[in-house]
PDB file of C-alpha atoms in Angstrom:
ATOM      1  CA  UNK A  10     -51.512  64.590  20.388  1.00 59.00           C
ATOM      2  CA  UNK A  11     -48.820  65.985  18.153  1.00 58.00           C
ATOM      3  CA  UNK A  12     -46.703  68.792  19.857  1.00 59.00           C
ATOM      4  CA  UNK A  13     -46.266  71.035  17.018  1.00 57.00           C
ATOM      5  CA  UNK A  14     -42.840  72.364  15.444  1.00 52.00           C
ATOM      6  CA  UNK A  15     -42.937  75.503  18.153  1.00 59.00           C
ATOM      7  CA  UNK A  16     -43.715  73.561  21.441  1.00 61.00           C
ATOM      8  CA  UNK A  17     -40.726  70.899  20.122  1.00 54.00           C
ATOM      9  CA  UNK A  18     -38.475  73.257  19.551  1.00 56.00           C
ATOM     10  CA  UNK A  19     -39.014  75.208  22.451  1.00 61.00           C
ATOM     11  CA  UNK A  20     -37.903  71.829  24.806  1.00 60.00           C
ATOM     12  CA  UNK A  21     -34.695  72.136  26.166  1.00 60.00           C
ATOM     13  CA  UNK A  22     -34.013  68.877  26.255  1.00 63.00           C
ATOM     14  CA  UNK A  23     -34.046  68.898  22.316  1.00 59.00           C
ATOM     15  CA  UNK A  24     -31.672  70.987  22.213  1.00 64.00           C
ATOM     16  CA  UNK A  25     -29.277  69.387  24.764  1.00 70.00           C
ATOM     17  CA  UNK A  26     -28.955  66.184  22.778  1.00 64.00           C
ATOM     18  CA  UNK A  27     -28.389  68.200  19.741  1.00 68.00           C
ATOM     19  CA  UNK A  28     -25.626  70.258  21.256  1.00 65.00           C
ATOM     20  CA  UNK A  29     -24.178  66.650  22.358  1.00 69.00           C
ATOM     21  CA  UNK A  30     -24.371  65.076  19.087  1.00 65.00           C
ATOM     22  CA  UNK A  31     -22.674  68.308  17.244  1.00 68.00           C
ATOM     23  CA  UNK A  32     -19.655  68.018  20.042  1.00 65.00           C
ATOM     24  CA  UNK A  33     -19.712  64.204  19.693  1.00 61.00           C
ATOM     25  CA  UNK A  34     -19.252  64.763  15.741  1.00 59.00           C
ATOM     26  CA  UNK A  35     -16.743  67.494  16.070  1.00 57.00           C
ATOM     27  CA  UNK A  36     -14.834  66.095  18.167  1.00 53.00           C
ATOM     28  CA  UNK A  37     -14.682  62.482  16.015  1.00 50.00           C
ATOM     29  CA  UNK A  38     -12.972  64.970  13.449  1.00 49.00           C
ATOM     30  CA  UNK A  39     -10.959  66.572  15.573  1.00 50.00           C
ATOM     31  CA  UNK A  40      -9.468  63.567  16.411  1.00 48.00           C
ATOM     32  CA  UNK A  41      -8.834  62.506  13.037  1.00 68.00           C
ATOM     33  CA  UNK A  42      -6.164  65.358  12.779  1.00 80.00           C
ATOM     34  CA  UNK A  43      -2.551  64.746  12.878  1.00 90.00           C
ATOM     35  CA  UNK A  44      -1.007  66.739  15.495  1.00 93.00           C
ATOM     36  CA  UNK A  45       2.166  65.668  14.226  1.00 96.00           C
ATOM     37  CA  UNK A  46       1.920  68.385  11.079  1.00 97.00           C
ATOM     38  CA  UNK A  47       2.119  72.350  10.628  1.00 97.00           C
ATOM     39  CA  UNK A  48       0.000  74.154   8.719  1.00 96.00           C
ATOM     40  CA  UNK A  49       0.376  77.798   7.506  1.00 95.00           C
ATOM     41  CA  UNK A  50      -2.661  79.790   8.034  1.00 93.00           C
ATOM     42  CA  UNK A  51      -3.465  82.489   5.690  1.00 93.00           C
ATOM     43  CA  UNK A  52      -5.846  85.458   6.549  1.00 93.00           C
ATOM     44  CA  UNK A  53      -9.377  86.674   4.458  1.00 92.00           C
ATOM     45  CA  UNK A  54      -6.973  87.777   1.633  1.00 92.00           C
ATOM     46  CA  UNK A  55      -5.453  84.321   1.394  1.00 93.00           C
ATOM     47  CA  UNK A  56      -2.287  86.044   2.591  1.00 94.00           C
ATOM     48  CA  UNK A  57       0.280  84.079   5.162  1.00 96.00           C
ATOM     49  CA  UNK A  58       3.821  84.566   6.545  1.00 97.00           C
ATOM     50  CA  UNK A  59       5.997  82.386   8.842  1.00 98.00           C
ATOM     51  CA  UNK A  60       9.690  80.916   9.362  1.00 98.00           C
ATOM     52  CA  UNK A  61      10.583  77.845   9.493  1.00 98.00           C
ATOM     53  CA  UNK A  62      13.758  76.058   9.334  1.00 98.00           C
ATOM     54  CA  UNK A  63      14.032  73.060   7.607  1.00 98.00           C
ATOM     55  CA  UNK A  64      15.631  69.738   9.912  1.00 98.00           C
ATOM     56  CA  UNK A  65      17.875  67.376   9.320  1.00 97.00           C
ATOM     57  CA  UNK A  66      17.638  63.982   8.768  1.00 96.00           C
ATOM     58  CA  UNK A  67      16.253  61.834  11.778  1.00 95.00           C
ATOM     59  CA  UNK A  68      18.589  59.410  13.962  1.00 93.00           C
ATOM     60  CA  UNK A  69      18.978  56.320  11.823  1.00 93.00           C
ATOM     61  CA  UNK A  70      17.807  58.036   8.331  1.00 95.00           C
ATOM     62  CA  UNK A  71      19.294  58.986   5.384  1.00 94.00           C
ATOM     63  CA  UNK A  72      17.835  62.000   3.684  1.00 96.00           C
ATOM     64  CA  UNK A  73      16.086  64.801   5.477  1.00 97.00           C
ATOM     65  CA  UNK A  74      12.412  64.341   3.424  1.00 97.00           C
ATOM     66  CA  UNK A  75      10.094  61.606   1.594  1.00 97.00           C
ATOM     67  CA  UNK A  76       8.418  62.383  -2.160  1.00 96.00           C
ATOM     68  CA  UNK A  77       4.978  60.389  -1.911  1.00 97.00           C
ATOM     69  CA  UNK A  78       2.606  60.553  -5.218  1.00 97.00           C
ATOM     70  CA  UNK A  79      -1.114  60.645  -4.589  1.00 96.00           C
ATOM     71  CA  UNK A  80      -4.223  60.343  -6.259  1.00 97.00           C
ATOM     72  CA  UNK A  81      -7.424  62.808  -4.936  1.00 96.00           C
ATOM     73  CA  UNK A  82     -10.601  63.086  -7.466  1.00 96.00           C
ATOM     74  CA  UNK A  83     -14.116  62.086  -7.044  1.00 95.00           C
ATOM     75  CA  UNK A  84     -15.765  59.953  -9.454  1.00 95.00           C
ATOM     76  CA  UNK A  85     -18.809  60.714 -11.692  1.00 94.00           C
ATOM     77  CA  UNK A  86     -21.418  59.162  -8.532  1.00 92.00           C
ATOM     78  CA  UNK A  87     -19.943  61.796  -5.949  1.00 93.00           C
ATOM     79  CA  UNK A  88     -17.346  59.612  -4.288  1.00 94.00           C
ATOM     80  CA  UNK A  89     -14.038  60.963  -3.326  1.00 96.00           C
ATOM     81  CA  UNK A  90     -10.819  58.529  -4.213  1.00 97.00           C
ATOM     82  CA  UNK A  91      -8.213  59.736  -2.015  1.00 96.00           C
ATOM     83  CA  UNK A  92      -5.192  56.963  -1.372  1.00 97.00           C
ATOM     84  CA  UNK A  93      -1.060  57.239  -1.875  1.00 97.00           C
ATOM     85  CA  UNK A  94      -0.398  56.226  -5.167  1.00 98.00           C
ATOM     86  CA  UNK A  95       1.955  52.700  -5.312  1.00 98.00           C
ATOM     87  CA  UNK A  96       3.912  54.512  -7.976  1.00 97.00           C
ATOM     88  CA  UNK A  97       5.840  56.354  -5.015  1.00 97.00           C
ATOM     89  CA  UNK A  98       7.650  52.433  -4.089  1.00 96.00           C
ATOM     90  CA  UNK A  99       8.171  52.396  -7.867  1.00 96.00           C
ATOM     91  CA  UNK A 100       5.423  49.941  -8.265  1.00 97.00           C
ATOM     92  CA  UNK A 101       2.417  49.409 -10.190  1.00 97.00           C
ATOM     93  CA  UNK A 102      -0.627  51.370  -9.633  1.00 98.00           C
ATOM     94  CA  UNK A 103      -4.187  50.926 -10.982  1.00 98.00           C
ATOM     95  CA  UNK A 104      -4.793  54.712 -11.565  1.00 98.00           C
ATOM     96  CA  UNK A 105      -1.888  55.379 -13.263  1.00 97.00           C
ATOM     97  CA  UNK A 106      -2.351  52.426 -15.671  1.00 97.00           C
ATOM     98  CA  UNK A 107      -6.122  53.570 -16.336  1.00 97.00           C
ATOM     99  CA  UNK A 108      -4.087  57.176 -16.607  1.00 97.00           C
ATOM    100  CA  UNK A 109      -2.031  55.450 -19.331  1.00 96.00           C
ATOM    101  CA  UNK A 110      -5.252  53.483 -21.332  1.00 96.00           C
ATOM    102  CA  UNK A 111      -7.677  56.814 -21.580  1.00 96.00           C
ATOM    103  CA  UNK A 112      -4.395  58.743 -22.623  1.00 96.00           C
ATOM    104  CA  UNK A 113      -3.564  56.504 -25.489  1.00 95.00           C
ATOM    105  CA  UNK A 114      -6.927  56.139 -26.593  1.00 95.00           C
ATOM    106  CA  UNK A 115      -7.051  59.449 -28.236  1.00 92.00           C
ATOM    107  CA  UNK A 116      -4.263  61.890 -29.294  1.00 93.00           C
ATOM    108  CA  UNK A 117      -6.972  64.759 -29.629  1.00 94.00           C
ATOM    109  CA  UNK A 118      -5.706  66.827 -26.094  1.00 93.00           C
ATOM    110  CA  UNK A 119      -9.872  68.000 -25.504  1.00 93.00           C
ATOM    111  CA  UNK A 120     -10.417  63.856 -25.877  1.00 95.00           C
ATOM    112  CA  UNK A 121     -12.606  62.753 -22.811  1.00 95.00           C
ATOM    113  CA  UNK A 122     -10.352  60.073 -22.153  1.00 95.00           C
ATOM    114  CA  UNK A 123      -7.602  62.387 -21.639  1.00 96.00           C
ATOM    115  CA  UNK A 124      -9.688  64.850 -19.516  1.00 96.00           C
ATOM    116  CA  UNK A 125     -10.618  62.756 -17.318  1.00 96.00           C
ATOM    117  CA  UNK A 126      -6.604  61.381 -17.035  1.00 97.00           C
ATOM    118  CA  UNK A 127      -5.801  64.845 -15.913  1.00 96.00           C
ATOM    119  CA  UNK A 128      -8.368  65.021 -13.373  1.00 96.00           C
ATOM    120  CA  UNK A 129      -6.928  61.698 -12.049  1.00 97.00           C
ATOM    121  CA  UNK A 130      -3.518  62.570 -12.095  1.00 96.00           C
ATOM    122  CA  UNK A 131      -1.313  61.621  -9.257  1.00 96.00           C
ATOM    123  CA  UNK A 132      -0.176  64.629  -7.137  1.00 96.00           C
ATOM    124  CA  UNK A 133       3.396  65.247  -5.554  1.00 96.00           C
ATOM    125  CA  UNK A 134       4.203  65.710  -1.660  1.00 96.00           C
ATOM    126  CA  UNK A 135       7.342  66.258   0.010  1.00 98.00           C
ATOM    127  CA  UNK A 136       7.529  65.640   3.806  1.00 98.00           C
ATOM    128  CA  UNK A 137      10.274  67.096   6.251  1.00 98.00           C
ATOM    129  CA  UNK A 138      10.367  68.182   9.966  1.00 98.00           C
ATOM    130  CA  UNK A 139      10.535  71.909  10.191  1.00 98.00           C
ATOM    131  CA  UNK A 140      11.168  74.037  13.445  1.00 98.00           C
ATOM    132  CA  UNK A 141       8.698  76.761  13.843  1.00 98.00           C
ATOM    133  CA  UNK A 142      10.338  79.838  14.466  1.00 98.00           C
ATOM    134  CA  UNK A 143       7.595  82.754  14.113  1.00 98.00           C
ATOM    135  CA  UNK A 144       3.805  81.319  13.035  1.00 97.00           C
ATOM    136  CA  UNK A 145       2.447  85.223  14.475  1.00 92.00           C
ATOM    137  CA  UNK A 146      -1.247  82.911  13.142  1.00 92.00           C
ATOM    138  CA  UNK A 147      -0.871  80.266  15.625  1.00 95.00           C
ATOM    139  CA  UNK A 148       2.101  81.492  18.098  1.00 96.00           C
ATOM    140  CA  UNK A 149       1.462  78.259  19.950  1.00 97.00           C
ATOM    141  CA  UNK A 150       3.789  76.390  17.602  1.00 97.00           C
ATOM    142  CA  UNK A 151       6.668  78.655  17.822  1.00 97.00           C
ATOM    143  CA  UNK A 152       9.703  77.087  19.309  1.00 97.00           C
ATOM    144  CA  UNK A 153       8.138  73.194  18.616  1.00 97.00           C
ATOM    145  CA  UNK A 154       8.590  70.719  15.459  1.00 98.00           C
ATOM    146  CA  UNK A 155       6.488  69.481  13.740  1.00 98.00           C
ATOM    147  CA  UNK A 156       6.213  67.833   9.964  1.00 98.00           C
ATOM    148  CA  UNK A 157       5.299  70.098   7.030  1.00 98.00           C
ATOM    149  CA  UNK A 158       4.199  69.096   3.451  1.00 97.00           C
ATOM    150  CA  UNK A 159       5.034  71.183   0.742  1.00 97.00           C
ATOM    151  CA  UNK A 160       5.380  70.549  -2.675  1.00 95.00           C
ATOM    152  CA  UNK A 161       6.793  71.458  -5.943  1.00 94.00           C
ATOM    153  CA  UNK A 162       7.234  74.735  -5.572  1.00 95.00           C
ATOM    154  CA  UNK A 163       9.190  74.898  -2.336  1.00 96.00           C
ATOM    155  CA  UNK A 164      10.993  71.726  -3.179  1.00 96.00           C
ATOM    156  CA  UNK A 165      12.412  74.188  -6.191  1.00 96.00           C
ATOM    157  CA  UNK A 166      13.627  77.037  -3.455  1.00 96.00           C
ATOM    158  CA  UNK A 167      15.398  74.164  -1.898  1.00 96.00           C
ATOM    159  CA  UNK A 168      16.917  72.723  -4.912  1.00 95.00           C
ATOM    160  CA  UNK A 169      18.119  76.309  -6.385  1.00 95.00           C
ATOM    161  CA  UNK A 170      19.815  77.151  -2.629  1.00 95.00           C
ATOM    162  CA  UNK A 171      21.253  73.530  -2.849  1.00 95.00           C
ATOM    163  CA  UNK A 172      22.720  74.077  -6.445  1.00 93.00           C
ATOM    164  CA  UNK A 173      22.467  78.217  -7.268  1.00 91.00           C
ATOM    165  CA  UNK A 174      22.430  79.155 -10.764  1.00 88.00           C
ATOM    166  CA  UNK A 175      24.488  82.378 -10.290  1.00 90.00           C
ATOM    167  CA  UNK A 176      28.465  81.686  -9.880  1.00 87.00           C
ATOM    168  CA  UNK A 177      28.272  84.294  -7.188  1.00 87.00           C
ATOM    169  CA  UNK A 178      26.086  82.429  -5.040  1.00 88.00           C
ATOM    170  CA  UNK A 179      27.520  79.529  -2.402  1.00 91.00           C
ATOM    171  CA  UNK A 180      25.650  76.053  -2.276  1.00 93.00           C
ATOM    172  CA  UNK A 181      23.833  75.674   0.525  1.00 94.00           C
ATOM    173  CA  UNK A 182      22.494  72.522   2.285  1.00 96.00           C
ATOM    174  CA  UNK A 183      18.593  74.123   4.055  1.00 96.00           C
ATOM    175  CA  UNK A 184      18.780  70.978   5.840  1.00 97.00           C
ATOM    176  CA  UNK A 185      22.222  71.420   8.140  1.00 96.00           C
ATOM    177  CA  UNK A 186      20.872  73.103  11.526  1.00 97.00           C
ATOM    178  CA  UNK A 187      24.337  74.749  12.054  1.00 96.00           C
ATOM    179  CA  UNK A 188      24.785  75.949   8.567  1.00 95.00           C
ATOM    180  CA  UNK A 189      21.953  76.573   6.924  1.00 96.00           C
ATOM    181  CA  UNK A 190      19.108  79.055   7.077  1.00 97.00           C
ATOM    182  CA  UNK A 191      15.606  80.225   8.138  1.00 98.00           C
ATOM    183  CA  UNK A 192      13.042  79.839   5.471  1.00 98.00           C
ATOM    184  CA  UNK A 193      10.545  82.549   4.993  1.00 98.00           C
ATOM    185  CA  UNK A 194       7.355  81.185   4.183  1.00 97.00           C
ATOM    186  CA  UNK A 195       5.500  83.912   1.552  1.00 97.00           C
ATOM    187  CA  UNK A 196       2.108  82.822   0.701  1.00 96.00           C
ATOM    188  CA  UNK A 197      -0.518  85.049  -1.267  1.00 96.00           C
ATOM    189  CA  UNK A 198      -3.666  84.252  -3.017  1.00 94.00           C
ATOM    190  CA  UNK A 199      -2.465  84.614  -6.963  1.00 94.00           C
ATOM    191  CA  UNK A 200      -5.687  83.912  -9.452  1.00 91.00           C
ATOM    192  CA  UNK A 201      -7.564  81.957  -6.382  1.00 89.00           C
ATOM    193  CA  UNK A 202      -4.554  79.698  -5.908  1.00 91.00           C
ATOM    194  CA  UNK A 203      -1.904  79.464  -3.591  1.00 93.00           C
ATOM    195  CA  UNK A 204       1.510  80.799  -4.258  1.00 95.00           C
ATOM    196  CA  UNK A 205       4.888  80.511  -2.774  1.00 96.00           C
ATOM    197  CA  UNK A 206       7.204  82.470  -5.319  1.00 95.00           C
ATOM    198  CA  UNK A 207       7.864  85.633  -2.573  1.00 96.00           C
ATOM    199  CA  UNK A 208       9.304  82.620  -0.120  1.00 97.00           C
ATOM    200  CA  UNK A 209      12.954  82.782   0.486  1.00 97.00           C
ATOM    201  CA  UNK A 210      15.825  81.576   2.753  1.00 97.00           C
ATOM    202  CA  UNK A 211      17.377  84.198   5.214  1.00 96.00           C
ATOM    203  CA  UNK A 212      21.273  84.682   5.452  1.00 95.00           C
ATOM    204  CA  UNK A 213      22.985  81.208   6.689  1.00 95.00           C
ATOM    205  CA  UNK A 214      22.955  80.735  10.666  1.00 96.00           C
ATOM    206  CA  UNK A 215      23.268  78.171  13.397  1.00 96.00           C
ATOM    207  CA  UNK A 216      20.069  77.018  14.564  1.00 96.00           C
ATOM    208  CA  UNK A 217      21.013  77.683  18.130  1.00 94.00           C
ATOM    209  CA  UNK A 218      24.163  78.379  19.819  1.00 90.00           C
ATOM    210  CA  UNK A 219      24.278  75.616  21.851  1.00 92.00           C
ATOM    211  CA  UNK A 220      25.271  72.116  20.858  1.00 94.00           C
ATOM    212  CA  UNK A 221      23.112  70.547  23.439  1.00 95.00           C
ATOM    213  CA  UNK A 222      19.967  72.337  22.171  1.00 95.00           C
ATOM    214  CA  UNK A 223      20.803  71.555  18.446  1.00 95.00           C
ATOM    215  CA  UNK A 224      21.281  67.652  19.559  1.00 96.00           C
ATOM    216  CA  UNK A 225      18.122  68.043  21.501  1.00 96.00           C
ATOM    217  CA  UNK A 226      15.924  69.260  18.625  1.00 96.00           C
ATOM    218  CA  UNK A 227      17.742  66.774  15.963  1.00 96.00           C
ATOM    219  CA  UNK A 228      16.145  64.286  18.641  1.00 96.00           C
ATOM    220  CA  UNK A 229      12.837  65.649  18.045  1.00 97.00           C
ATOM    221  CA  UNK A 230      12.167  64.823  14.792  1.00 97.00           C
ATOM    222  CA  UNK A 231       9.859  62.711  13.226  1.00 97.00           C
ATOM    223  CA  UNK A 232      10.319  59.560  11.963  1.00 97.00           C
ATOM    224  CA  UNK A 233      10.141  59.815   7.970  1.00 97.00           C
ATOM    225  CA  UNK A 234      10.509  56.549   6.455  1.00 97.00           C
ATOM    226  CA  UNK A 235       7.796  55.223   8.143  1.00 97.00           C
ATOM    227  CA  UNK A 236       5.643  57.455   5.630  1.00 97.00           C
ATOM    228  CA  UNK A 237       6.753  54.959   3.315  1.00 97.00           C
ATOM    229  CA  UNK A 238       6.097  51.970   5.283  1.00 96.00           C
ATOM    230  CA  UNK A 239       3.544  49.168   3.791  1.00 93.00           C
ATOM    231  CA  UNK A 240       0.657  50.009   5.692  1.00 94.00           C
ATOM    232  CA  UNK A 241       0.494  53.672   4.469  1.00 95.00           C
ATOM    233  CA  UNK A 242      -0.369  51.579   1.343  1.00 97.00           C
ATOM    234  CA  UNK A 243      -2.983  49.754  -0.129  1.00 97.00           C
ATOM    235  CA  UNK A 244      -2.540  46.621  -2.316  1.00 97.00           C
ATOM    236  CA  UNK A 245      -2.913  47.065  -5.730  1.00 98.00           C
ATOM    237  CA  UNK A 246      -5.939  44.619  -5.654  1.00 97.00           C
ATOM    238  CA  UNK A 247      -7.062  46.840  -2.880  1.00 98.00           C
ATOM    239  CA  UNK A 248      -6.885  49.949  -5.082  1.00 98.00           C
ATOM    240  CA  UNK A 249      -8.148  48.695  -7.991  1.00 97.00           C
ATOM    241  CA  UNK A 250     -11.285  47.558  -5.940  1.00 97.00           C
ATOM    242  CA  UNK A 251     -11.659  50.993  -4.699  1.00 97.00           C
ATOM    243  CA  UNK A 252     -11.124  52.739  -8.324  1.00 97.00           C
ATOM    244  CA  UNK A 253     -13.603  50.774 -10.075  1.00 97.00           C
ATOM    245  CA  UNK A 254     -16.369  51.482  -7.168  1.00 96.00           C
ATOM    246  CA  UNK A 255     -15.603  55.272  -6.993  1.00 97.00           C
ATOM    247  CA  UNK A 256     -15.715  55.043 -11.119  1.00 96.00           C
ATOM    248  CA  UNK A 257     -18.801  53.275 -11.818  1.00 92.00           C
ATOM    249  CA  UNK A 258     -20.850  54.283  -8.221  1.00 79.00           C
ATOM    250  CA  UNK A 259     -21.257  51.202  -6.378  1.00 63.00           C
ATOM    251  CA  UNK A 260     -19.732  48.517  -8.977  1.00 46.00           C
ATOM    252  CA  UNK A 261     -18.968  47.784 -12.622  1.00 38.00           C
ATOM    253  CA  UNK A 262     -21.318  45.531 -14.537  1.00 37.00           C
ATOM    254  CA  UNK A 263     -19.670  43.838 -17.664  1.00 33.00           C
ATOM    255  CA  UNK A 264     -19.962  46.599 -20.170  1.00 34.00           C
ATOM    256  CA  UNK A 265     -18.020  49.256 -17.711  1.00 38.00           C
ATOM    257  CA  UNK A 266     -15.710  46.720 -16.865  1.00 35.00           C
ATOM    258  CA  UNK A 267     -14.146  46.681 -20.395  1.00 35.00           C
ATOM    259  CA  UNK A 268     -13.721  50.176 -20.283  1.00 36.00           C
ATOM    260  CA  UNK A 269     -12.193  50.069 -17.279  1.00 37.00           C
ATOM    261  CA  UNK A 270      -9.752  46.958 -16.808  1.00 38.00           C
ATOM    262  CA  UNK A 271      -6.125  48.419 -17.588  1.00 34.00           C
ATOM    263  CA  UNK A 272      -3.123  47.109 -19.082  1.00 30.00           C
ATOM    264  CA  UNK A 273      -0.321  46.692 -17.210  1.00 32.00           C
ATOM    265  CA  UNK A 274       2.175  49.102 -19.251  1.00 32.00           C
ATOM    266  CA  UNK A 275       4.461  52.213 -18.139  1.00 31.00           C
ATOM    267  CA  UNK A 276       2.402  55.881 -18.933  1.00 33.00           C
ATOM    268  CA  UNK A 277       3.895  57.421 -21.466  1.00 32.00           C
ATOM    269  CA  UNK A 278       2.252  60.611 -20.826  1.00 38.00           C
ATOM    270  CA  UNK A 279       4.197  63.273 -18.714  1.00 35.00           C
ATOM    271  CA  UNK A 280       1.234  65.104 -17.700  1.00 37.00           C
ATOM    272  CA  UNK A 281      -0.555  62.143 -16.462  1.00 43.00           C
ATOM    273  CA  UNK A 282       2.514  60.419 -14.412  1.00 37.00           C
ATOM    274  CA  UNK A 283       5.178  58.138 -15.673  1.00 36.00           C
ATOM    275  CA  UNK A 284       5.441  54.482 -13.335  1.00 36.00           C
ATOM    276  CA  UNK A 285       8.510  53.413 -15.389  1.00 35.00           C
ATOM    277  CA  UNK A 286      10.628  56.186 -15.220  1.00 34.00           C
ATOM    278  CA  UNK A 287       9.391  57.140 -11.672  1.00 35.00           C
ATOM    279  CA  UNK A 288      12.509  56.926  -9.314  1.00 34.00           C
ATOM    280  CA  UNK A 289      12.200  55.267  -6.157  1.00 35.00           C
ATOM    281  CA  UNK A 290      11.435  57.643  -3.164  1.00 37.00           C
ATOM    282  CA  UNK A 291      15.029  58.118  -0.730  1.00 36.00           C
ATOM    283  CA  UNK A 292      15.918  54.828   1.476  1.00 36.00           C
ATOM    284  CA  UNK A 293      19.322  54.189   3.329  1.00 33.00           C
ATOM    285  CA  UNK A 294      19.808  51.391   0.676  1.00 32.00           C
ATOM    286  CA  UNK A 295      19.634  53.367  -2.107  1.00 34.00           C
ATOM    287  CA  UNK A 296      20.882  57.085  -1.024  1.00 35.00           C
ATOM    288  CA  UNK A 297      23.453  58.347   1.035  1.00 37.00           C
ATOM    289  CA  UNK A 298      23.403  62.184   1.948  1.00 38.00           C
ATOM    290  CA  UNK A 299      26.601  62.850  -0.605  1.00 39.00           C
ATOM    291  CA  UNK A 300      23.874  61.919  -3.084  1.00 41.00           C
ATOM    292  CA  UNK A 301      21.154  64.363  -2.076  1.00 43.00           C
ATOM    293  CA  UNK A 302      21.567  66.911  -4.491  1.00 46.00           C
ATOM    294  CA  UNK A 303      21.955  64.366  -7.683  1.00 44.00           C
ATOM    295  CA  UNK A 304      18.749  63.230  -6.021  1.00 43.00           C
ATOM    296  CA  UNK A 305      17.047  66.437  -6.119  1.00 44.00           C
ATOM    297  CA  UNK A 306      17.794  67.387  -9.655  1.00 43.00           C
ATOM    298  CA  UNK A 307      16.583  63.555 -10.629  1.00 41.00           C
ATOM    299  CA  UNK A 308      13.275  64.085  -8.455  1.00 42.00           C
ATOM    300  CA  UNK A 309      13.077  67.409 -10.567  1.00 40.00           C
ATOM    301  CA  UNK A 310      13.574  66.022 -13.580  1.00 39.00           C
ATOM    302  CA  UNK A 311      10.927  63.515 -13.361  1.00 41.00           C
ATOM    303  CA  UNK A 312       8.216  65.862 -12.105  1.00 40.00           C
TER     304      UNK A 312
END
């Protein structure tokens, strides 16, 4: 006989293996989680404050951060593309040439071609080791390092203390842990999105007083090149694979195929992502620290 919905529920045992599979589950994503990374917190408001201070470059490395371009959108079947776009080794990348096709097709901006190009843009992320100083949020990371993405908008407080547009203002490098400064992380929820414009570097101060405790936290830094080594990347057959199942839910027959198959050619739409004119992200063959601030106003010149 049937036990009905009441007398199954009411079996312990039931619930047991459901509590186990929940904490299996949970734990499988927990995992997943790079411990490795800060993350501000913000409260209900979508309000958040911490300081940071922004590290040098690791042992053996010649700029202090990494630029990567990615893609994140989910095609038209439900299924998410998220992958590092090529474009950040200055190479060729599938989304960014289909970017380039639907962009031409039309120069009408409301065009479908180009709507769907914007949702498929590639997106920019720095990457730098930070020192937590106060995170009142999660106080457990205070006095530890960790890596922190940011993007455009911080990348720009960095750039204008770097090269200040006021002749009564000193250049500053954020980076040097003896002479530059604490970073006051601002965020507030502005129109339901995230903003960073209150954030702001505090006067210019050592890191610590001690040489032996700045040498030991220099030590502690992260590795970033390796963000940019080739298995953080797919191959472009790889990608394009990936792009046309996401696109067409499962596979392309012939007839979405010839939509879809892009020409190799450089975007020529800013909005969309250039791969021609896209410089080659920081490597200790191309850029030496004298050149970091040329390389900051070419990164912001290109975004």
């Amino acid at each position: 006989m049937a036990l009905s919905y009441r007398e199954l529920s009411s079996k312990s045992s039931s619930f047991d293996r459901l509590k186990q599979e929940v904490n299996k589950m949970a734990s499988k994503t927990e995992s997943k989680k790079d411990e490795r990374f800060w993350y501000p917190n913000v409260d209900k408001a979508g309000n958040g404050y911490a300081v940071i201070r922004f590290l040098d470059s690791p042992a053996n490395e010649d700029m202090p951060f990494v630029r990567l371009w990615n893609h994140g959108f989910k095609g038209p079947a439900g299924q998410w593309y998220i992958e590092n776009s090529l474009t950040t080794l200055g190479k060729t990348d599938p989304v960014s040439e289909l970017n380039s096709k639907l962009w031409n097709e039309s120069a009408d901006e409301n065009a479908p071609g180009r709507k769907q190009a914007r949702d498929q843009k590639r997106k920019l992320t720095y990457i730098s080791n930070v020192y937590v100083i106060k995170d009142a949020a999660n106080p457990e990371n205070e006095g530890k390092t960790f890596l922190y993405k940011f993007g455009k908008k911080i990348f720009d407080k960095i750039k204008e203390k770097m090269d200040p547009q006021f002749e009564d203002e000193k250049p500053m490098n954020p980076f040097d842990m003896i002479k530059g400064a604490n970073f006051k992380l601002k965020i507030r929820n502005v129109e339901g999105y995230r903003n960073y414009d209150k954030s702001e570097f505090d006067e210019a101060s050592s890191l610590a007083e001690d040489d032996d405790e700045i040498d030991r936290l220099w030590k502690s830094c992260y590795s970033l090149q390796a963000f940019l080594a080739p298995d953080q990347f797919k191959s472009y057959d790889e990608l394009k694979a990936k792009l046309n199942k996401v696109l067409s839910g499962g596979g392309y027959d012939n007839e979405d195929t010839s939509r879809v198959e892009t020409t190799r050619q450089a975007e020529s739409a800013p909005s969309v992502g250039r791969t021609a004119s896209a410089p080659r992200s920081p490597s200790a063959s191309s850029v030496g620290k004298d050149d970091s601030l040329s390389f900051f106003e070419k990164l912001a010149e290109d975004d």
